[in-house]
XYZ file of C-alpha atoms in Angstrom:
467
model
C 0.008 -0.071 0.025
C 1.335 3.409 -0.939
C 2.190 5.591 2.104
C -0.237 8.373 1.015
C -3.135 5.860 0.764
C -2.193 4.493 4.257
C -2.270 8.012 5.822
C -5.724 8.669 4.320
C -7.042 5.334 5.516
C -5.583 5.930 9.049
C -7.540 9.231 9.254
C -10.750 7.548 8.122
C -10.409 4.822 10.786
C -10.010 7.439 13.488
C -13.221 9.221 12.548
C -16.521 8.713 14.411
C -19.696 7.874 12.484
C -22.985 9.583 13.461
C -25.885 7.573 14.782
C -28.841 8.717 12.600
C -31.328 6.061 11.877
C -34.706 5.440 13.673
C -35.642 1.934 14.952
C -38.296 0.594 12.449
C -39.738 -2.693 11.616
C -37.331 -4.448 9.232
C -39.426 -7.059 7.636
C -40.136 -7.952 4.024
C -42.596 -10.406 2.473
C -40.998 -12.960 0.064
C -43.258 -14.931 -2.197
C -43.068 -18.698 -2.060
C -41.515 -19.276 -5.543
C -39.984 -22.765 -5.487
C -40.430 -23.037 -1.660
C -43.202 -24.795 0.066
C -44.272 -21.481 1.870
C -43.824 -17.795 1.421
C -41.822 -16.271 4.202
C -41.293 -13.016 6.058
C -37.666 -11.958 6.105
C -36.444 -10.227 9.202
C -33.430 -8.137 8.522
C -30.632 -7.721 11.046
C -30.266 -4.531 13.026
C -28.199 -1.723 11.711
C -25.587 -1.471 14.346
C -23.529 1.190 12.467
C -26.351 3.821 12.405
C -29.374 3.861 14.639
C -30.969 5.904 17.417
C -30.978 3.718 20.607
C -33.888 3.718 22.861
C -34.894 2.335 26.265
C -37.713 0.191 24.753
C -35.770 -2.858 23.543
C -36.409 -5.609 21.079
C -39.897 -6.437 22.408
C -41.104 -3.119 20.958
C -39.577 -4.143 17.614
C -41.641 -7.297 17.663
C -44.791 -5.175 18.170
C -43.840 -3.129 15.153
C -43.225 -6.153 13.095
C -46.358 -7.836 14.231
C -48.292 -4.693 13.063
C -46.427 -4.760 9.670
C -47.345 -8.342 9.040
C -51.022 -7.857 10.005
C -51.278 -4.615 7.882
C -50.066 -6.521 4.758
C -52.456 -9.383 5.408
C -55.418 -7.154 5.890
C -54.442 -5.060 2.717
C -54.182 -8.263 0.690
C -56.999 -10.105 2.288
C -54.459 -12.840 2.709
C -53.941 -15.051 5.826
C -51.943 -17.832 4.271
C -49.414 -19.860 6.199
C -45.867 -18.652 6.108
C -42.343 -19.103 7.474
C -40.043 -16.619 9.246
C -36.440 -16.290 8.237
C -34.167 -13.918 10.198
C -30.614 -12.841 10.024
C -28.412 -11.550 12.864
C -30.576 -9.783 15.357
C -33.458 -10.601 12.960
C -32.647 -14.273 13.832
C -33.239 -13.513 17.535
C -36.441 -11.726 16.664
C -37.888 -14.527 14.609
C -36.948 -17.054 17.291
C -38.662 -14.976 19.926
C -41.683 -14.111 17.757
C -43.757 -17.406 18.194
C -43.361 -17.293 22.057
C -44.217 -13.550 21.909
C -47.428 -14.289 19.959
C -48.388 -17.398 21.983
C -47.887 -15.645 25.331
C -50.090 -12.815 24.241
C -52.764 -15.095 22.973
C -52.953 -16.563 26.422
C -52.873 -13.293 28.416
C -55.459 -10.783 29.617
C -52.912 -8.204 30.425
C -49.502 -7.349 28.910
C -46.752 -4.888 29.552
C -45.694 -2.598 26.680
C -42.890 0.042 26.700
C -42.797 3.524 25.127
C -39.658 4.821 23.368
C -38.268 5.887 26.788
C -38.583 2.349 28.171
C -41.555 3.324 30.483
C -43.706 0.270 31.078
C -47.481 0.451 30.774
C -50.032 -2.341 31.472
C -52.583 -2.871 28.677
C -55.594 -5.124 28.843
C -56.298 -7.569 25.895
C -59.777 -8.424 24.828
C -60.907 -11.763 23.646
C -60.718 -10.501 20.073
C -57.118 -9.334 20.701
C -56.091 -12.714 22.072
C -57.767 -14.503 19.053
C -55.903 -12.180 16.672
C -52.455 -13.226 18.250
C -53.442 -16.869 18.136
C -54.459 -16.729 14.561
C -51.105 -15.035 13.626
C -49.306 -17.805 15.664
C -51.193 -20.504 13.861
C -50.188 -19.116 10.517
C -46.390 -19.584 11.117
C -45.230 -22.837 9.646
C -41.543 -22.710 10.592
C -38.738 -20.478 11.857
C -35.248 -20.262 10.425
C -32.387 -18.262 11.836
C -29.226 -17.346 9.760
C -26.159 -16.432 11.632
C -28.698 -15.394 14.238
C -27.794 -13.699 17.487
C -30.122 -16.425 18.953
C -28.479 -16.566 22.422
C -26.821 -13.153 22.470
C -23.457 -11.618 21.599
C -20.564 -13.032 23.624
C -18.845 -9.716 23.002
C -21.394 -8.301 25.476
C -21.103 -11.138 27.928
C -20.000 -9.722 31.263
C -21.674 -6.363 30.462
C -20.255 -3.116 29.160
C -17.446 -3.209 31.701
C -15.677 -6.169 30.205
C -15.975 -4.942 26.590
C -14.795 -1.427 27.549
C -11.887 -2.861 29.501
C -10.762 -4.982 26.556
C -10.819 -2.130 24.134
C -9.392 0.338 26.617
C -6.467 -1.985 27.343
C -5.806 -2.427 23.717
C -5.927 1.267 23.052
C -3.497 1.835 25.858
C -1.097 -0.680 24.350
C -1.100 0.997 20.940
C -1.099 4.538 22.445
C 2.033 3.808 24.444
C 3.655 2.334 21.430
C 2.838 5.596 19.409
C 4.400 7.722 22.264
C 7.408 5.336 22.342
C 8.007 6.039 18.631
C 7.816 9.839 19.267
C 10.350 9.607 22.072
C 13.192 8.285 19.772
C 16.058 10.667 19.501
C 15.688 13.040 16.495
C 19.053 11.981 15.254
C 17.940 8.416 14.986
C 14.312 9.138 13.869
C 15.541 9.836 10.306
C 16.234 6.058 9.994
C 12.456 5.291 10.233
C 10.074 5.808 7.336
C 7.593 7.248 9.802
C 3.906 7.256 9.166
C 2.454 10.428 10.479
C 1.043 9.375 13.875
C -0.612 12.618 14.794
C -4.131 11.112 14.705
C -3.030 8.635 17.445
C -1.320 10.984 19.904
C -4.396 11.241 21.999
C -5.744 8.040 23.802
C -9.360 8.735 22.747
C -8.160 8.967 19.085
C -6.195 5.766 19.423
C -9.355 4.051 20.825
C -11.338 5.420 17.888
C -8.784 4.038 15.531
C -8.866 0.594 16.997
C -12.721 0.510 16.984
C -12.450 1.720 13.347
C -10.417 -1.364 12.480
C -13.497 -3.470 13.336
C -15.909 -3.625 10.269
C -19.218 -1.814 10.980
C -20.997 -5.105 10.129
C -19.253 -6.573 13.219
C -18.482 -3.809 15.562
C -20.867 -0.971 14.699
C -22.607 -1.619 18.014
C -19.485 -0.646 19.938
C -19.431 2.937 18.869
C -22.485 4.144 20.815
C -21.190 2.320 23.892
C -18.111 4.449 23.959
C -19.148 7.714 22.483
C -22.528 8.403 23.740
C -23.990 5.957 26.298
C -22.860 4.616 29.622
C -25.915 2.877 30.859
C -26.793 -0.430 29.069
C -30.519 0.428 29.560
C -30.119 3.452 27.325
C -29.239 1.124 24.461
C -31.901 -1.508 25.267
C -31.600 -3.165 21.918
C -28.019 -4.109 22.832
C -29.043 -4.928 26.474
C -31.410 -7.488 25.090
C -28.698 -9.054 22.936
C -26.620 -9.716 26.091
C -26.349 -13.427 26.712
C -29.009 -14.667 29.148
C -30.672 -11.213 29.001
C -34.181 -10.988 30.329
C -35.525 -10.848 26.789
C -33.681 -14.037 25.732
C -34.667 -15.853 28.951
C -38.304 -14.818 28.435
C -38.624 -15.696 24.685
C -35.852 -18.115 23.845
C -33.982 -20.073 26.515
C -31.832 -19.786 29.570
C -28.135 -20.939 29.201
C -26.543 -22.362 32.400
C -23.094 -23.500 33.264
C -23.230 -27.302 33.868
C -20.305 -28.892 35.784
C -19.563 -32.337 34.443
C -17.379 -35.090 35.846
C -15.580 -37.299 33.258
C -13.619 -40.371 34.096
C -10.018 -40.441 32.830
C -8.882 -43.867 33.943
C -7.970 -45.988 36.998
C -4.854 -45.353 39.088
C -3.287 -46.893 42.179
C -4.124 -45.457 45.567
C -1.890 -46.540 48.455
C -3.199 -46.941 51.961
C -1.613 -47.760 55.369
C -3.218 -49.681 58.180
C -1.480 -49.474 61.520
C -1.426 -52.564 63.613
C 0.480 -53.721 66.730
C 3.016 -55.226 64.297
C 3.504 -51.835 62.548
C 2.143 -50.325 59.387
C 0.683 -52.550 56.667
C 0.582 -50.942 53.320
C -2.123 -51.967 50.749
C -3.361 -50.721 47.378
C -6.611 -50.220 45.655
C -7.597 -49.314 42.107
C -9.748 -46.163 42.001
C -11.174 -44.143 39.153
C -9.695 -40.648 38.511
C -11.948 -37.874 37.145
C -11.551 -34.540 35.508
C -14.065 -31.704 35.910
C -15.001 -29.021 33.431
C -17.916 -26.632 32.646
C -20.306 -26.976 29.676
C -23.040 -24.617 28.557
C -26.525 -26.169 28.729
C -29.762 -24.685 27.405
C -32.659 -25.102 29.804
C -36.135 -23.654 30.104
C -36.515 -23.414 26.436
C -39.400 -21.008 25.647
C -39.696 -21.808 21.827
C -42.985 -23.556 21.606
C -42.331 -27.281 21.077
C -44.787 -27.650 18.241
C -42.839 -25.022 16.160
C -40.082 -26.403 13.833
C -36.978 -24.376 13.873
C -33.891 -24.417 11.569
C -30.555 -23.047 12.363
C -28.066 -21.960 9.636
C -24.706 -21.180 11.242
C -21.941 -19.064 9.612
C -18.424 -20.331 10.383
C -15.954 -17.965 8.669
C -14.380 -16.562 11.807
C -12.340 -13.964 9.941
C -13.914 -10.792 11.344
C -11.901 -8.525 9.054
C -13.310 -10.243 5.928
C -16.690 -8.639 6.702
C -15.277 -5.257 5.692
C -15.264 -6.504 2.163
C -19.031 -6.287 1.936
C -18.767 -2.558 1.245
C -15.495 -2.556 -0.675
C -13.574 -5.771 -1.688
C -10.268 -4.003 -0.814
C -11.266 -2.992 2.729
C -9.690 -6.004 4.415
C -6.494 -5.473 2.409
C -6.331 -1.803 3.586
C -6.862 -2.801 7.247
C -4.181 -5.589 7.172
C -1.767 -3.220 5.208
C -2.368 -0.586 7.871
C -1.621 -2.983 10.738
C 1.389 -4.466 8.919
C 2.950 -0.990 8.331
C 2.381 0.007 12.022
C 3.740 -3.435 13.129
C 7.035 -2.731 11.282
C 7.144 0.824 12.563
C 6.740 -0.172 16.136
C 9.190 -3.013 15.820
C 11.846 -0.726 14.198
C 11.199 1.846 16.912
C 11.670 -0.788 19.729
C 15.082 -1.786 18.183
C 16.139 1.831 17.915
C 15.359 2.306 21.658
C 17.477 -0.721 22.387
C 20.204 0.939 20.256
C 19.907 4.082 22.396
C 20.297 1.965 25.500
C 23.424 0.495 23.939
C 24.861 3.928 23.233
C 24.274 4.853 26.905
C 21.962 7.887 26.675
C 18.890 5.569 26.439
C 19.444 4.498 30.112
C 18.497 7.948 31.216
C 15.771 8.882 28.818
C 13.387 5.965 29.325
C 14.304 3.905 26.244
C 14.191 0.620 28.249
C 10.487 1.207 29.053
C 9.825 2.622 25.573
C 11.309 -0.318 23.782
C 9.062 -2.739 25.628
C 5.991 -0.523 24.910
C 6.917 -0.450 21.156
C 7.347 -4.114 20.959
C 4.012 -4.668 22.730
C 2.307 -2.387 20.174
C 4.071 -4.313 17.300
C 2.762 -7.571 18.695
C -0.820 -6.218 18.933
C -0.693 -5.211 15.243
C 0.773 -8.546 14.305
C -1.992 -10.470 16.037
C -4.825 -8.420 14.747
C -6.899 -11.582 14.212
C -6.434 -12.677 17.751
C -7.525 -9.222 18.929
C -10.735 -9.484 16.905
C -11.308 -12.941 18.374
C -10.974 -11.557 21.917
C -13.627 -8.984 21.162
C -16.027 -11.475 19.597
C -15.464 -13.777 22.578
C -15.056 -17.091 20.703
C -12.510 -18.799 18.411
C -15.401 -20.385 16.590
C -17.789 -17.715 15.080
C -19.070 -16.101 11.952
C -16.826 -13.131 12.634
C -19.354 -11.622 15.052
C -21.578 -14.307 16.675
C -20.044 -17.201 18.535
C -20.959 -20.571 16.929
C -22.641 -21.851 20.045
C -24.866 -18.761 20.314
C -26.259 -19.180 16.798
C -28.566 -22.047 17.774
C -30.449 -23.485 20.705
C -29.205 -26.922 21.589
C -31.229 -29.809 20.125
C -29.805 -32.251 22.604
C -27.372 -32.126 25.493
C -25.102 -35.068 26.351
C -23.377 -35.249 29.670
C -19.901 -36.798 28.762
C -19.578 -38.114 32.257
C -22.762 -40.026 32.674
C -23.708 -40.413 29.036
C -27.210 -39.187 29.803
C -28.820 -37.311 26.904
C -31.602 -34.720 27.263
C -33.524 -32.928 24.510
C -34.177 -29.429 25.436
C -35.401 -28.392 22.056
C -35.816 -31.319 19.520
C -38.260 -30.057 16.992
C -35.411 -28.916 14.720
C -35.325 -29.128 10.889
C -32.411 -29.239 8.504
C -30.027 -31.487 6.763
C -27.591 -31.960 9.690
C -28.676 -34.321 12.488
C -26.793 -32.263 14.986
C -29.519 -29.684 14.996
C -27.843 -26.924 12.943
C -26.320 -26.605 9.469
C -22.769 -25.045 9.160
C -21.424 -23.018 6.269
C -17.746 -22.542 6.871
C -17.291 -20.255 3.837
C -19.713 -17.459 4.999
C -19.158 -14.834 7.613
C -21.892 -12.812 9.329
C -22.046 -10.212 6.627
C -22.257 -12.295 3.423
C -24.290 -15.333 4.497
C -27.667 -13.727 4.031
C -27.529 -12.656 0.395
C -29.765 -13.917 -2.418
C -26.963 -15.359 -4.491
C -26.006 -18.016 -1.915
C -27.653 -20.923 -3.623
C -26.350 -23.469 -1.082
C -27.983 -21.571 1.747
C -31.164 -21.110 -0.180
C -31.264 -24.927 -0.867
C -31.010 -25.433 2.912
C -34.019 -23.132 3.351
C -36.016 -25.492 1.012
C -34.961 -28.589 2.960
C -35.935 -27.027 6.289
C -39.352 -25.791 4.988
C -40.121 -29.136 3.381
C -39.385 -30.907 6.675
C -41.587 -28.445 8.518
C -44.554 -29.667 6.596
C -44.601 -32.812 8.728
C -43.007 -31.351 11.967
C -45.377 -28.366 12.507
C -47.780 -29.638 15.203
C -51.205 -28.034 15.577
């Protein structure tokens, strides 16, 4: 990459995008075509540009329910249909059946205004029948790279995510300042990239957040630049693993401690008698203990077939190519150039130590800081993985959070439970993986292999939808 292009790209990455869009229903009706049923497509949430509210995802379900009903009334059409959702749209379609069913059985519900203020509303018999009719029309639910059980990046709350990014920003910020502390006489050796945009910690943090593609990390911007309370960004709050919304409409995920035998070993004992100690040995089983995630209290109605399509391209930076096929190349070239700069600066500080004057001007510390910043740039993929929270993901959503478990097998006892077994798809594990797709490119119309899996899932739902 030419140095001038790198400088321009560095400035772009340090900029802050505005949050301008309003939360609206993001649904679209797709005719059946060659599929067994037409379907409503629930789009993912636009993390990179939206106006957060305190109302949360349940208010979006209300909007989408109204949009679906309005179209049915306009077209005098109440045919059966499926729901297919991507990203946060996956979480919404997964929650939608439980949302409708609960309302069809309730005389009172709680709704929230845009400020998150709750209000109790009574439901008439006709209201309940309307919700039930809508529920009965749903034939199947399919999630595609869905945030079905939340974003692991938000696991532990805002504090953990802020801490990770703040620590990363400090690492790079100290490296930048280490470069600037090199003796002017030696600085001419470096082909220095202008680092002015990174001389302030806030700008360094903006630069690091800018390295994350908007399709993956757009949700991070409002958390740093505008909001400090998770309830002020209720849509994100509801995407926290085990959030109240997920537990209410999808499932609860618990940590299950399991005990697994690893083999027998000798255990020596001593029995004391009047003749002295008598040693003896027994063979006993040794165990190892570890924690597994188990989905319990599944709220998805058991009569509703669900299919899970899981993206498995964990390269977060590849998601940048959705907007421009060269974006990943630009990001990697930027990181590579900075890596070389920090590494060279670290060696120059060691040279200053060797020449003597570095012992009194802080070069020992500065060299360590430059090398730490160089390591961060060299391991950019590992840094993205730390933010995502999993080594197995679609670049944004951890693999295990893209589906609700069809079954859970305790490896210690061999006991198998079925928390959610009305699952459709070509893979008996209960989800269908596509290793070639990331979160941003899995939900496009040209993916024939994904579209073929839709057909399989919808065909199976014909028999598995219970009434």
